[in-house]
C-alpha cells in the first residue's frame, strides 16, 4: 500500500475515458419485435442517433447515421426527439429543425423550411397522423407553443394543423384508441413543477372539442397523462408528493398514496417515468428517501412490487407484449440499456453506457448524509476517496468537492457516475447536495427555495461542507464548491457570501440574476419570479442576490468555464465576473469554448474542462496531480 497525499493518487480512470469510453443512452422504445433507443457520443460532437435491434438478440443498426443529429430545441432543453409505432419512425433533425419520417426503408421530410421546432412526438400510422408539441419562432416577440397534428405523408406546408393553443406551454399529447386527446398545459409565470392542468377533449378532423380540465390547479403540478382503457392515469403532487392517480370520467382516486415520487421535474419533454403494462398494471420508477427503484403497480389494489435490486433505478421506461425496456442506473456500475420479462422479472442487459470496468475495490459508493438547517434537515450524498492500493499520510483529511446541482429544481441521485469516480480515485471526497428546492423529497422540500434562491441553496451547501469537515470526512481548509448553470450561480453566490470554501469552479454559471431575467428564453423567462420575485418590481432583490455586484466580498480563487453559444446563460456573464475578479486581484481563470452551448457536448471540450479543473485545484490546493495535464492561465496566482 503506497502512501501518497490526497489529490495526488494515481487513478485508473483517465480523462479521455470520460468521453471516448462512454456513451449516452436514452429513450428506449419497444415496437413489435424490435427495441429502439437514442445513442449519443461526445467524441462525435455530442451527435445523437436512433438505433434498433431485435428484442430476441442480433445486430444493432443505426437508423440515422451521421451527419444526421436527432435532437430538438423546444424549450431550449429539448426532449421527446423521436417516436416509433408499427415500424414507422418520426424524429426531429437538429441541423434544420425539420421532422423526418423513416418507413419502408426510406426517409422523407414532412415539415417546411421555417423557424419551427417540434418535439414530444406521438406517431399514429393507422390515422396517418403525428401529434407533436410545436414551438413557433416565425413571428416577432415570444415564441408560440401549441400542439399540432402533422400528416404522416407530409408536406404540412404550414407546419401542421394547430389542435391545442392559447396556453403558454404544452406537453404529452396522448391519444386514446377512441379519439380522446389528453395533454398537459401551463402558463407563465409557472414552471411545470409549480402549477399545470391536465386537459381532456375529443379530437376529430384536427379539431378538439368537449375540452375539460381533469387535474391541476394554481398549487398543483399534474403531469404525465397516459390512457388506461377508459380511464386516464396521471401524476400529481396534490398531497405534497408526486403520486399516481386515475381519472375514470367521474372522479379521481389515488393508486398508491405514499411519501415517494413517481416522477421527477419536467425539465425536458418526452419523459417516461412510468408505462402501461396492461389494464391492471403499470411499470413505475419511484424515488423515496432519495433512493430509486423500479416496480410493478397493480391498479386495482395499489400494491407496489419492486422488480430490481435495492438502489437500482431507471431513467426511462417502455413496455409492450409482456416485456419492458429501461435505462437502468446502478449504485456501483455504469447505467445500461436493459430489457425485462415482466413475468419472470429477469433483466437482460443490451448495452452499457461505458466500457470502463472498475473493480469493486475502486468504486466509491454514495453514502446518504444529512445535516440540520433553519428549514429542517438537508440531504446529500457523500463519496469517500477510494483506492485499494494507496492511502494518505496519517492524520490528513481529503479535499472535498461540494457539488451544487443545476436547475435549481433538479436532483442529485446516488447512481454511479464515472465522473465522480475520476475524482474519488485521485483522493478527493465529494458531497453532492440536494439543497432545499431539490426534487425527490416532496413539494414542501421543493418549495423551500420559493423567493429564496441564492439564500437557502447557498446555506445548505456551505453548512453541508462545513459539517463534513466537522465530522472528519474532509479537510476544513480544502473545501471546494462546484456547479453548472443554476449550480454555477450557487457556486458564485457561495463564494461571495460565505467564507467556507477555499476555491470555486463555475461551469456556465449565472453571475447576474437581472441579466438572466431580461436575457433568456421563453421556457425560463418567468422562472425567477418564483425563485427571487417578479421582475422588475423586485429589481433590488435581484441586484442584492447577484454575485456580480458583490465581488468585493470574494476571497477565494475561481475557475470559470463557459460555452460561447450558450443561449440559457449568455457568455457575457462569465466575462463580466472574470473582469471583476481580475480587478480585485483574485486568482481567476476564464476558459471560453467555441461551438458549445448550455452544457458541454464535445469530447474535446469535456476533456479540456476536466484537465483545467485538475490543474486549477492542484495549483490552488498546493498538491501535484499524478496526471500530466496541460497548464492553464490562472491570473493573479501567487508565486
Coordinates of C-alpha atoms in Angstrom, one line a residue:
X1 CA 0.0 0.0 0.0
X2 CA 1.6 3.3 -1.2
X3 CA 1.3 6.4 0.9
X4 CA 0.6 9.5 -1.2
X5 CA -1.2 12.8 -0.3
X6 CA -4.9 13.1 -1.1
X7 CA -5.4 14.5 -4.6
X8 CA -2.2 13.0 -5.9
X9 CA -3.3 9.4 -6.2
X10 CA -2.8 7.5 -9.5
X11 CA -6.2 6.7 -10.9
X12 CA -7.3 4.0 -13.4
X13 CA -10.0 6.5 -14.7
X14 CA -8.3 8.6 -17.4
X15 CA -9.8 11.9 -18.5
X16 CA -10.2 10.5 -22.1
X17 CA -12.3 7.7 -20.7
X18 CA -15.0 10.1 -19.6
X19 CA -15.8 10.7 -23.3
X20 CA -14.3 8.0 -25.6
X21 CA -15.3 5.1 -23.3
X22 CA -18.8 6.5 -22.5
X23 CA -22.0 6.9 -24.5
X24 CA -25.3 8.4 -23.7
X25 CA -28.3 6.1 -23.9
X26 CA -31.9 7.3 -23.6
X27 CA -35.5 6.9 -24.6
X28 CA -35.8 3.1 -25.1
X29 CA -39.0 2.1 -27.0
X30 CA -40.4 -1.3 -27.9
X31 CA -42.2 -1.7 -31.2
X32 CA -43.3 -5.2 -32.1
X33 CA -40.3 -7.4 -32.0
X34 CA -37.8 -4.6 -32.1
X35 CA -36.0 -2.4 -29.5
X36 CA -35.2 1.2 -30.3
X37 CA -33.2 3.8 -28.4
X38 CA -31.2 7.0 -28.7
X39 CA -27.4 6.9 -28.5
X40 CA -25.1 9.9 -28.2
X41 CA -21.3 10.2 -28.4
X42 CA -19.2 13.0 -27.1
X43 CA -16.4 12.1 -29.5
X44 CA -18.9 12.8 -32.3
X45 CA -19.6 16.3 -31.1
X46 CA -22.5 15.0 -28.9
X47 CA -24.3 13.8 -32.0
X48 CA -27.4 11.6 -31.2
X49 CA -28.8 8.9 -33.4
X50 CA -31.6 6.3 -33.4
X51 CA -30.6 2.6 -33.1
X52 CA -32.6 -0.6 -33.5
X53 CA -32.1 -4.3 -32.8
X54 CA -34.3 -7.3 -32.4
X55 CA -35.5 -8.0 -28.9
X56 CA -34.5 -11.6 -29.4
X57 CA -30.9 -10.5 -30.0
X58 CA -28.8 -9.8 -33.0
X59 CA -27.0 -6.9 -34.7
X60 CA -27.8 -3.3 -33.8
X61 CA -28.5 -1.0 -36.7
X62 CA -28.0 2.8 -36.7
X63 CA -31.1 4.2 -38.5
X64 CA -29.8 7.8 -38.6
X65 CA -26.1 7.7 -39.5
X66 CA -24.0 10.9 -39.5
X67 CA -24.2 13.7 -40.2
X68 CA -27.8 13.4 -39.0
X69 CA -28.4 14.5 -35.4
X70 CA -31.6 13.5 -33.6
X71 CA -32.3 16.4 -31.3
X72 CA -34.7 19.3 -30.8
X73 CA -34.6 22.7 -29.2
X74 CA -38.1 23.1 -27.9
X75 CA -37.8 24.9 -24.5
X76 CA -34.1 25.0 -25.4
X77 CA -33.6 21.8 -23.4
X78 CA -35.4 19.6 -26.0
X79 CA -36.5 16.0 -25.3
X80 CA -39.1 13.8 -27.0
X81 CA -36.9 13.8 -30.1
X82 CA -38.5 10.7 -31.7
X83 CA -41.3 8.2 -31.6
X84 CA -41.9 4.8 -33.3
X85 CA -45.0 2.7 -34.0
X86 CA -45.7 -0.1 -36.4
X87 CA -42.2 0.3 -37.8
X88 CA -42.7 4.0 -38.6
X89 CA -40.1 6.3 -37.0
X90 CA -40.6 10.0 -36.7
X91 CA -37.9 12.3 -35.4
X92 CA -36.6 15.9 -35.2
X93 CA -33.4 16.6 -37.2
X94 CA -31.3 19.1 -35.3
X95 CA -29.4 20.5 -38.3
X96 CA -32.5 22.2 -39.7
X97 CA -35.3 21.6 -37.1
X98 CA -37.5 19.7 -39.6
X99 CA -39.3 16.5 -39.0
X100 CA -38.2 13.3 -40.7
X101 CA -40.1 10.0 -41.2
X102 CA -38.4 6.7 -41.7
X103 CA -40.6 3.9 -43.2
X104 CA -40.2 1.1 -45.8
X105 CA -36.5 1.7 -45.9
X106 CA -36.7 5.4 -46.9
X107 CA -36.5 8.8 -45.2
X108 CA -38.8 11.7 -46.1
X109 CA -39.1 15.3 -44.6
X110 CA -42.6 16.3 -43.7
X111 CA -42.3 19.8 -42.4
X112 CA -41.2 23.0 -44.3
X113 CA -38.1 25.1 -44.0
X114 CA -39.2 27.5 -41.4
X115 CA -38.3 28.8 -37.9
X116 CA -40.3 26.0 -36.3
X117 CA -39.3 23.4 -33.7
X118 CA -41.1 20.1 -33.0
X119 CA -40.9 17.6 -30.1
X120 CA -42.8 15.2 -27.9
X121 CA -44.0 13.2 -30.9
X122 CA -46.8 10.6 -30.9
X123 CA -47.0 8.7 -34.2
X124 CA -50.2 7.1 -35.3
X125 CA -49.7 5.3 -38.7
X126 CA -53.3 4.0 -38.7
X127 CA -54.5 7.6 -38.7
X128 CA -51.8 9.0 -41.0
X129 CA -51.1 11.3 -38.1
X130 CA -48.3 12.6 -35.9
X131 CA -49.1 14.7 -32.9
X132 CA -46.3 17.0 -31.6
X133 CA -45.6 20.0 -29.5
X134 CA -44.6 22.8 -31.8
X135 CA -42.7 26.0 -30.9
X136 CA -43.2 28.7 -33.5
X137 CA -40.4 31.3 -33.8
X138 CA -41.7 32.8 -37.1
X139 CA -43.3 35.9 -35.6
X140 CA -42.0 38.8 -33.6
X141 CA -41.7 38.6 -29.8
X142 CA -42.0 35.5 -27.7
X143 CA -42.3 32.0 -29.4
X144 CA -45.8 30.5 -29.6
X145 CA -46.3 27.0 -28.3
X146 CA -49.1 24.6 -29.3
X147 CA -50.0 21.0 -30.1
X148 CA -50.2 20.3 -33.8
X149 CA -51.3 17.4 -36.0
X150 CA -48.9 16.6 -38.8
X151 CA -49.9 14.4 -41.8
X152 CA -47.5 11.5 -41.8
X153 CA -47.1 11.7 -45.6
X154 CA -46.4 15.5 -45.5
X155 CA -45.9 18.1 -46.7
X156 CA -47.5 20.1 -43.8
X157 CA -46.7 23.3 -45.6
X158 CA -48.0 25.5 -42.7
X159 CA -46.2 23.4 -40.1
X160 CA -49.2 21.3 -39.1
X161 CA -52.7 21.9 -38.0
X162 CA -53.0 23.5 -34.6
X163 CA -55.2 21.4 -32.4
X164 CA -54.4 23.0 -28.9
X165 CA -53.5 26.6 -28.5
X166 CA -53.8 29.5 -26.1
X167 CA -51.7 28.3 -23.2
X168 CA -48.0 29.3 -22.9
X169 CA -46.7 25.7 -22.8
X170 CA -47.8 22.2 -23.8
X171 CA -46.6 18.7 -23.4
X172 CA -47.5 15.0 -23.6
X173 CA -50.2 14.8 -26.3
X174 CA -51.7 11.3 -25.6
X175 CA -54.4 10.0 -28.0
X176 CA -56.7 7.1 -26.9
X177 CA -57.9 4.4 -29.3
X178 CA -61.4 6.0 -29.4
X179 CA -60.1 9.5 -30.3
X180 CA -59.9 11.3 -26.9
X181 CA -56.9 13.5 -26.5
X182 CA -55.2 14.3 -23.2
X183 CA -52.3 16.7 -22.6
X184 CA -50.6 18.9 -20.1
X185 CA -50.5 22.7 -20.3
X186 CA -49.3 25.6 -18.1
X187 CA -48.9 29.3 -18.2
X188 CA -46.4 31.9 -17.1
X189 CA -45.1 32.5 -14.5
X190 CA -45.4 28.8 -13.6
X191 CA -42.9 26.1 -14.4
X192 CA -44.3 22.6 -14.9
X193 CA -43.4 21.6 -11.3
X194 CA -45.4 24.6 -10.0
X195 CA -48.8 24.6 -11.5
X196 CA -50.2 22.8 -14.5
X197 CA -53.5 21.5 -15.8
X198 CA -54.3 18.1 -17.5
X199 CA -56.9 18.6 -20.2
X200 CA -59.0 16.1 -22.0
X201 CA -61.0 16.6 -25.2
X202 CA -62.2 14.7 -28.3
X203 CA -60.0 15.0 -31.5
X204 CA -61.9 14.9 -34.8
X205 CA -60.6 16.1 -38.1
X206 CA -58.0 18.2 -36.5
X207 CA -60.4 19.9 -34.1
X208 CA -60.5 19.3 -30.3
X209 CA -64.0 19.6 -28.7
X210 CA -65.6 18.9 -25.4
X211 CA -62.4 20.1 -23.6
X212 CA -62.3 19.8 -19.8
X213 CA -59.7 20.1 -17.1
X214 CA -59.5 16.9 -15.0
X215 CA -56.5 17.7 -12.8
X216 CA -54.2 20.5 -11.8
X217 CA -54.6 24.0 -10.4
X218 CA -52.8 27.0 -9.1
X219 CA -50.8 25.0 -6.5
X220 CA -50.8 21.5 -8.2
X221 CA -48.3 20.0 -10.6
X222 CA -50.2 17.4 -12.6
X223 CA -48.2 15.8 -15.4
X224 CA -47.6 12.7 -17.5
X225 CA -51.1 11.6 -18.5
X226 CA -51.5 8.1 -20.0
X227 CA -54.7 6.3 -21.2
X228 CA -55.6 3.1 -19.4
X229 CA -58.7 1.7 -21.0
X230 CA -61.5 4.2 -20.4
X231 CA -59.5 5.9 -17.7
X232 CA -56.6 8.3 -17.6
X233 CA -53.6 7.8 -15.3
X234 CA -51.5 10.9 -14.3
X235 CA -49.0 12.1 -11.7
X236 CA -49.9 14.9 -9.2
X237 CA -48.3 16.4 -6.2
X238 CA -51.7 17.5 -4.7
X239 CA -50.7 15.8 -1.4
X240 CA -47.1 17.0 -1.4
X241 CA -45.6 14.0 -3.3
X242 CA -45.8 13.2 -7.0
X243 CA -48.1 10.2 -6.7
X244 CA -50.1 8.3 -9.3
X245 CA -53.9 8.9 -9.8
X246 CA -56.5 7.6 -12.2
X247 CA -59.5 9.6 -13.6
X248 CA -62.5 7.5 -14.7
X249 CA -64.6 10.2 -16.2
X250 CA -66.5 10.9 -13.0
X251 CA -63.7 11.3 -10.4
X252 CA -60.1 10.8 -9.4
X253 CA -58.6 8.3 -7.0
X254 CA -55.1 7.7 -5.8
X255 CA -53.4 4.5 -6.9
X256 CA -50.7 4.3 -4.3
X257 CA -50.5 7.1 -1.7
X258 CA -47.1 7.3 -0.2
X259 CA -44.2 9.6 0.6
X260 CA -42.4 8.7 -2.7
X261 CA -42.2 10.4 -6.1
X262 CA -43.4 8.6 -9.2
X263 CA -41.8 11.2 -11.5
X264 CA -39.2 14.0 -11.5
X265 CA -39.3 17.6 -12.7
X266 CA -40.3 18.0 -16.3
X267 CA -37.2 19.9 -17.5
X268 CA -37.3 18.1 -20.8
X269 CA -40.1 16.8 -23.0
X270 CA -40.7 13.1 -23.8
X271 CA -40.2 11.8 -20.3
X272 CA -41.4 8.3 -19.5
X273 CA -41.3 7.7 -15.7
X274 CA -44.0 5.0 -15.9
X275 CA -45.6 2.9 -18.6
X276 CA -48.9 1.0 -19.0
X277 CA -48.4 -2.8 -19.0
X278 CA -52.0 -3.9 -19.2
X279 CA -55.5 -3.0 -17.9
X280 CA -54.5 -3.6 -14.3
X281 CA -50.8 -3.0 -14.2
X282 CA -48.2 -0.2 -14.6
X283 CA -44.5 -0.3 -14.6
X284 CA -43.1 2.6 -12.5
X285 CA -40.0 4.4 -11.4
X286 CA -40.1 5.7 -7.8
X287 CA -37.9 7.7 -5.6
X288 CA -38.3 7.5 -1.8
X289 CA -35.8 9.0 0.7
X290 CA -33.6 9.7 -2.2
X291 CA -33.3 6.0 -3.2
X292 CA -34.7 4.8 -6.5
X293 CA -36.5 1.6 -7.6
X294 CA -38.4 0.1 -10.5
X295 CA -41.7 -1.6 -9.5
X296 CA -44.9 -3.0 -10.9
X297 CA -48.1 -1.3 -9.6
X298 CA -51.4 -3.3 -9.5
X299 CA -54.0 -0.7 -10.3
X300 CA -56.9 -2.4 -8.6
X301 CA -55.2 -3.0 -5.3
X302 CA -52.4 -0.3 -5.2
X303 CA -49.8 -3.0 -4.5
X304 CA -46.3 -1.9 -5.5
X305 CA -43.8 -4.7 -6.2
X306 CA -40.1 -3.9 -6.9
X307 CA -38.5 -5.8 -9.7
X308 CA -34.9 -4.6 -9.3
X309 CA -32.3 -4.9 -6.6
X310 CA -32.1 -2.1 -3.9
X311 CA -30.6 1.1 -5.2
X312 CA -31.3 0.4 -8.9
X313 CA -33.4 2.9 -10.7
X314 CA -34.4 3.8 -14.3
X315 CA -34.2 6.9 -16.4
X316 CA -36.8 5.9 -18.9
X317 CA -39.4 3.1 -19.4
X318 CA -41.4 1.5 -22.2
X319 CA -43.5 -1.7 -22.3
X320 CA -45.1 -3.9 -24.9
X321 CA -46.1 -7.6 -25.1
X322 CA -45.1 -8.6 -21.6
X323 CA -41.6 -7.1 -21.9
X324 CA -40.2 -3.7 -20.9
X325 CA -37.1 -1.7 -21.8
X326 CA -35.4 0.7 -19.5
X327 CA -32.1 2.6 -19.0
X328 CA -31.2 1.1 -15.6
X329 CA -29.0 3.1 -13.1
X330 CA -26.9 1.3 -10.5
X331 CA -25.1 2.5 -7.4
X332 CA -21.8 0.6 -8.3
X333 CA -21.5 0.5 -12.1
X334 CA -22.4 2.4 -15.2
X335 CA -26.0 2.7 -16.4
X336 CA -27.2 0.2 -19.0
X337 CA -30.0 -0.3 -21.5
X338 CA -31.8 -3.5 -20.5
X339 CA -34.9 -5.5 -21.2
X340 CA -37.0 -7.3 -18.7
X341 CA -39.5 -10.2 -18.9
X342 CA -42.4 -8.9 -16.8
X343 CA -43.5 -12.4 -15.8
X344 CA -40.1 -13.6 -14.5
X345 CA -38.6 -10.2 -13.6
X346 CA -35.4 -11.3 -15.3
X347 CA -33.4 -8.4 -16.8
X348 CA -31.1 -8.8 -19.8
X349 CA -28.6 -6.0 -20.4
X350 CA -28.3 -4.9 -24.0
X351 CA -25.8 -2.0 -23.9
X352 CA -23.7 -0.4 -21.2
X353 CA -23.1 3.3 -21.2
X354 CA -19.4 2.8 -20.5
X355 CA -16.6 0.3 -21.5
X356 CA -14.7 1.2 -18.3
X357 CA -14.8 -1.6 -15.8
X358 CA -13.8 -0.6 -12.3
X359 CA -13.4 -3.4 -9.8
X360 CA -15.4 -3.1 -6.6
X361 CA -12.4 -2.0 -4.5
X362 CA -12.1 1.1 -6.7
X363 CA -15.7 2.2 -6.6
X364 CA -16.8 4.9 -4.2
X365 CA -20.4 4.2 -3.2
X366 CA -22.7 7.1 -2.3
X367 CA -23.4 7.3 1.4
X368 CA -26.6 9.2 2.5
X369 CA -25.8 12.1 4.8
X370 CA -27.9 14.9 6.3
X371 CA -27.4 18.0 8.4
X372 CA -29.7 20.4 10.2
X373 CA -30.7 23.8 8.7
X374 CA -33.1 26.6 9.7
X375 CA -35.7 24.9 7.3
X376 CA -35.2 21.4 8.6
X377 CA -32.8 18.6 7.7
X378 CA -30.9 18.9 4.4
X379 CA -30.0 15.8 2.4
X380 CA -27.0 14.8 0.2
X381 CA -24.6 12.1 -0.9
X382 CA -21.1 11.7 0.4
X383 CA -18.5 9.8 -1.7
X384 CA -15.3 9.0 0.2
X385 CA -11.9 8.8 -1.6
X386 CA -11.4 5.2 -2.5
X387 CA -8.3 3.4 -3.7
X388 CA -7.3 -0.2 -3.0
X389 CA -3.5 0.4 -3.5
X390 CA -3.0 3.9 -2.0
X391 CA -3.5 5.6 1.4
X392 CA -2.9 9.1 2.5
X393 CA -0.4 10.2 5.2
X394 CA -1.7 9.6 8.7
X395 CA -3.5 12.5 10.3
X396 CA -4.5 14.1 7.0
X397 CA -8.0 14.6 5.6
X398 CA -9.1 14.7 1.9
X399 CA -10.1 17.8 0.0
X400 CA -13.8 18.0 -0.6
X401 CA -15.6 19.0 -3.8
X402 CA -19.1 20.2 -2.9
X403 CA -21.5 19.8 -5.9
X404 CA -24.4 22.2 -6.3
X405 CA -26.6 20.7 -9.0
X406 CA -28.4 22.7 -11.7
X407 CA -32.0 23.5 -12.1
X408 CA -32.1 24.6 -9.3
X409 CA -35.2 22.3 -9.4
X410 CA -33.3 19.2 -10.0
X411 CA -32.0 16.2 -8.0
X412 CA -28.6 14.7 -7.1
X413 CA -29.0 10.9 -7.3
X414 CA -27.0 8.1 -5.7
X415 CA -26.4 6.4 -9.1
X416 CA -22.9 5.5 -10.3
X417 CA -21.2 8.4 -12.1
X418 CA -17.8 7.8 -13.7
X419 CA -17.1 11.5 -13.5
X420 CA -17.3 11.2 -9.7
X421 CA -15.0 8.2 -9.7
X422 CA -12.5 10.2 -11.6
X423 CA -12.1 12.4 -8.5
X424 CA -12.5 9.9 -5.7
X425 CA -9.9 7.6 -7.1
X426 CA -7.5 10.5 -7.1
X427 CA -8.1 11.1 -3.4
X428 CA -10.9 13.7 -3.3
X429 CA -14.1 13.4 -1.4
X430 CA -17.4 14.6 -2.9
X431 CA -20.5 16.0 -1.3
X432 CA -23.4 16.0 -3.7
X433 CA -26.0 18.3 -2.1
X434 CA -29.8 18.1 -2.5
X435 CA -30.3 21.6 -1.1
X436 CA -33.7 23.0 -0.3
X437 CA -35.6 23.3 -3.6
X438 CA -34.4 19.9 -4.9
X439 CA -36.9 17.4 -6.1
X440 CA -37.2 13.9 -4.7
X441 CA -38.3 14.8 -1.2
X442 CA -41.8 16.2 -1.7
X443 CA -43.2 19.6 -2.7
X444 CA -42.7 21.2 0.7
X445 CA -38.9 20.5 0.4
X446 CA -39.0 21.8 -3.2
X447 CA -40.8 25.0 -2.0
X448 CA -38.1 25.9 0.5
X449 CA -36.5 27.8 -2.3
X450 CA -39.5 29.9 -3.2
X451 CA -38.4 33.5 -3.1
X452 CA -35.1 32.4 -1.5
X453 CA -32.8 31.3 -4.3
X454 CA -29.3 32.4 -3.5
X455 CA -30.0 32.1 0.2
X456 CA -31.3 28.6 1.1
X457 CA -29.2 26.7 -1.6
X458 CA -26.1 28.6 -0.6
X459 CA -26.6 28.0 3.2
X460 CA -27.3 24.3 2.6
X461 CA -24.1 23.8 0.5
X462 CA -21.9 25.8 2.9
X463 CA -23.3 24.2 6.0
X464 CA -23.1 20.7 4.4
X465 CA -19.4 21.2 3.5
X466 CA -18.7 22.5 7.0
X467 CA -20.5 19.5 8.5
X468 CA -18.3 17.1 6.5
X469 CA -15.3 18.9 7.9
X470 CA -16.6 18.8 11.5
X471 CA -17.3 15.0 11.1
X472 CA -13.8 14.3 10.0
X473 CA -14.9 13.4 6.4
X474 CA -13.0 16.3 4.8
X475 CA -10.2 18.8 5.4
X476 CA -11.9 22.0 6.6
X477 CA -9.2 24.1 4.9
X478 CA -9.6 22.5 1.5
X479 CA -13.3 22.7 0.8
X480 CA -14.2 23.4 -2.9
X481 CA -17.6 24.2 -4.4
X482 CA -18.5 23.4 -8.0
X483 CA -21.6 23.7 -10.1
X484 CA -23.0 24.3 -13.5
X485 CA -25.8 26.6 -14.7
X486 CA -28.0 27.2 -11.6
X487 CA -25.5 25.3 -9.7
X488 CA -22.9 27.7 -11.0
X489 CA -24.9 30.5 -9.6
X490 CA -25.0 28.8 -6.2
X491 CA -21.2 28.4 -6.5
X492 CA -20.6 32.1 -7.3
X493 CA -23.1 33.2 -4.6
X494 CA -21.4 31.0 -2.0
X495 CA -18.0 32.4 -2.9
X496 CA -19.3 36.0 -2.4
X497 CA -21.5 35.5 0.7
X498 CA -19.6 32.9 2.8
X499 CA -16.0 32.2 3.7
X500 CA -16.4 28.4 3.9
X501 CA -14.7 27.5 0.6
X502 CA -11.1 27.6 -0.4
X503 CA -11.9 27.7 -4.2
X504 CA -14.8 27.5 -6.6
X505 CA -15.5 26.1 -10.1
X506 CA -18.4 27.6 -12.1
X507 CA -19.5 26.0 -15.3
X508 CA -21.8 28.2 -17.4
X509 CA -22.9 29.7 -14.1
X510 CA -25.2 32.7 -13.5
X511 CA -23.4 35.8 -12.2
X512 CA -26.1 38.3 -12.8
X513 CA -29.7 37.5 -11.9
X514 CA -31.0 40.6 -13.5
X515 CA -29.4 39.7 -16.8
X516 CA -30.9 36.2 -16.5
X517 CA -34.4 37.7 -16.0
X518 CA -34.1 40.0 -19.1
X519 CA -32.0 37.9 -21.5
X520 CA -33.1 34.3 -21.6
X521 CA -35.5 32.0 -23.5
X522 CA -39.3 31.7 -23.1
X523 CA -39.4 28.5 -21.0
X524 CA -37.4 30.1 -18.2
X525 CA -38.2 33.7 -18.8
X526 CA -40.5 33.9 -15.7
X527 CA -38.8 31.1 -13.7
X528 CA -37.1 33.6 -11.4
X529 CA -40.5 35.1 -10.5
X530 CA -41.0 32.3 -8.1
X531 CA -37.3 31.9 -7.0
X532 CA -36.5 35.6 -6.5
X533 CA -39.6 37.8 -7.1
X534 CA -41.4 39.4 -10.1
X535 CA -39.1 41.5 -12.2
X536 CA -38.8 44.5 -12.4
X537 CA -40.8 45.1 -9.3
X538 CA -38.3 43.1 -7.2
X539 CA -35.2 44.5 -9.0
X540 CA -33.5 45.4 -5.7
X541 CA -33.7 41.8 -4.7
X542 CA -32.1 40.7 -8.0
X543 CA -29.3 43.1 -7.5
X544 CA -28.7 42.1 -3.9
X545 CA -28.6 38.4 -4.8
X546 CA -26.4 38.7 -7.8
X547 CA -22.8 37.8 -7.0
X548 CA -21.5 40.1 -9.8
X549 CA -22.4 43.0 -7.6
X550 CA -20.5 41.6 -4.6
X551 CA -17.2 40.6 -5.9
X552 CA -15.7 42.8 -3.2
X553 CA -16.7 40.0 -0.8
X554 CA -14.9 37.4 -3.0
X555 CA -11.9 36.0 -1.2
X556 CA -11.4 32.6 -2.9
X557 CA -9.9 31.7 -6.3
X558 CA -12.3 30.9 -9.1
X559 CA -12.3 28.9 -12.4
X560 CA -15.0 29.9 -14.9
X561 CA -15.9 27.5 -17.8
X562 CA -18.3 28.8 -20.5
X563 CA -19.7 27.9 -23.9
X564 CA -19.7 30.8 -26.4
X565 CA -23.1 29.7 -27.9
X566 CA -24.9 29.4 -24.6
X567 CA -28.5 30.8 -25.0
X568 CA -29.6 30.0 -21.5
X569 CA -26.7 31.7 -19.7
X570 CA -25.1 34.3 -22.1
X571 CA -21.3 34.2 -22.1
X572 CA -21.1 37.9 -21.1
X573 CA -22.0 36.9 -17.5
X574 CA -18.8 34.8 -17.2
X575 CA -16.7 37.5 -18.8
X576 CA -18.2 40.2 -16.5
X577 CA -17.5 38.1 -13.4
X578 CA -13.9 37.4 -14.5
X579 CA -13.3 41.1 -15.2
X580 CA -14.5 41.9 -11.7
X581 CA -12.3 39.2 -10.1
X582 CA -9.3 40.4 -12.1
X583 CA -9.8 44.0 -10.9
X584 CA -9.8 42.7 -7.3
X585 CA -6.5 40.9 -7.8
X586 CA -8.0 37.4 -7.1
X587 CA -6.7 34.2 -8.8
X588 CA -9.1 33.7 -11.7
X589 CA -9.1 31.6 -14.8
X590 CA -11.7 32.0 -17.6
X591 CA -11.9 29.5 -20.5
X592 CA -14.4 30.0 -23.3
X593 CA -15.3 27.1 -25.6
X594 CA -16.3 27.8 -29.2
X595 CA -19.2 25.7 -30.5
X596 CA -20.6 24.9 -27.1
X597 CA -24.0 25.9 -25.7
X598 CA -25.6 25.3 -22.3
X599 CA -23.8 22.1 -21.2
X600 CA -20.7 20.7 -22.9
X601 CA -21.2 18.0 -25.5
X602 CA -18.0 17.8 -27.5
X603 CA -15.4 15.4 -26.2
X604 CA -12.5 17.9 -26.7
X605 CA -14.4 20.4 -24.5
X606 CA -15.2 17.9 -21.8
X607 CA -11.6 16.7 -21.7
X608 CA -10.2 20.2 -21.7
X609 CA -12.6 21.4 -18.9
X610 CA -11.7 18.5 -16.6
X611 CA -8.0 18.9 -17.2
X612 CA -8.4 22.5 -16.4
X613 CA -10.1 21.7 -13.1
X614 CA -7.4 19.2 -12.2
X615 CA -4.6 21.7 -12.9
X616 CA -6.5 24.5 -11.2
X617 CA -7.1 22.6 -8.0
X618 CA -3.6 21.3 -7.9
X619 CA -2.3 24.9 -8.1
X620 CA -4.8 26.3 -5.6
X621 CA -4.7 23.5 -3.0
X622 CA -1.0 23.1 -3.4
X623 CA -0.5 19.4 -4.5
X624 CA 0.9 17.8 -7.6
X625 CA -1.6 15.7 -9.6
X626 CA -0.4 12.3 -10.7
X627 CA -1.7 13.1 -14.2
X628 CA 0.3 15.1 -16.7
X629 CA -2.2 17.9 -17.7
X630 CA -1.7 21.0 -19.8
X631 CA -1.4 24.2 -17.7
X632 CA -4.0 26.9 -17.9
X633 CA -3.6 30.6 -17.4
X634 CA -4.5 31.4 -13.8
X635 CA -4.3 35.2 -13.4
X636 CA -3.1 36.7 -10.1
X637 CA -1.8 33.4 -8.9
X638 CA 0.6 33.9 -6.0
X639 CA 4.2 32.7 -6.6

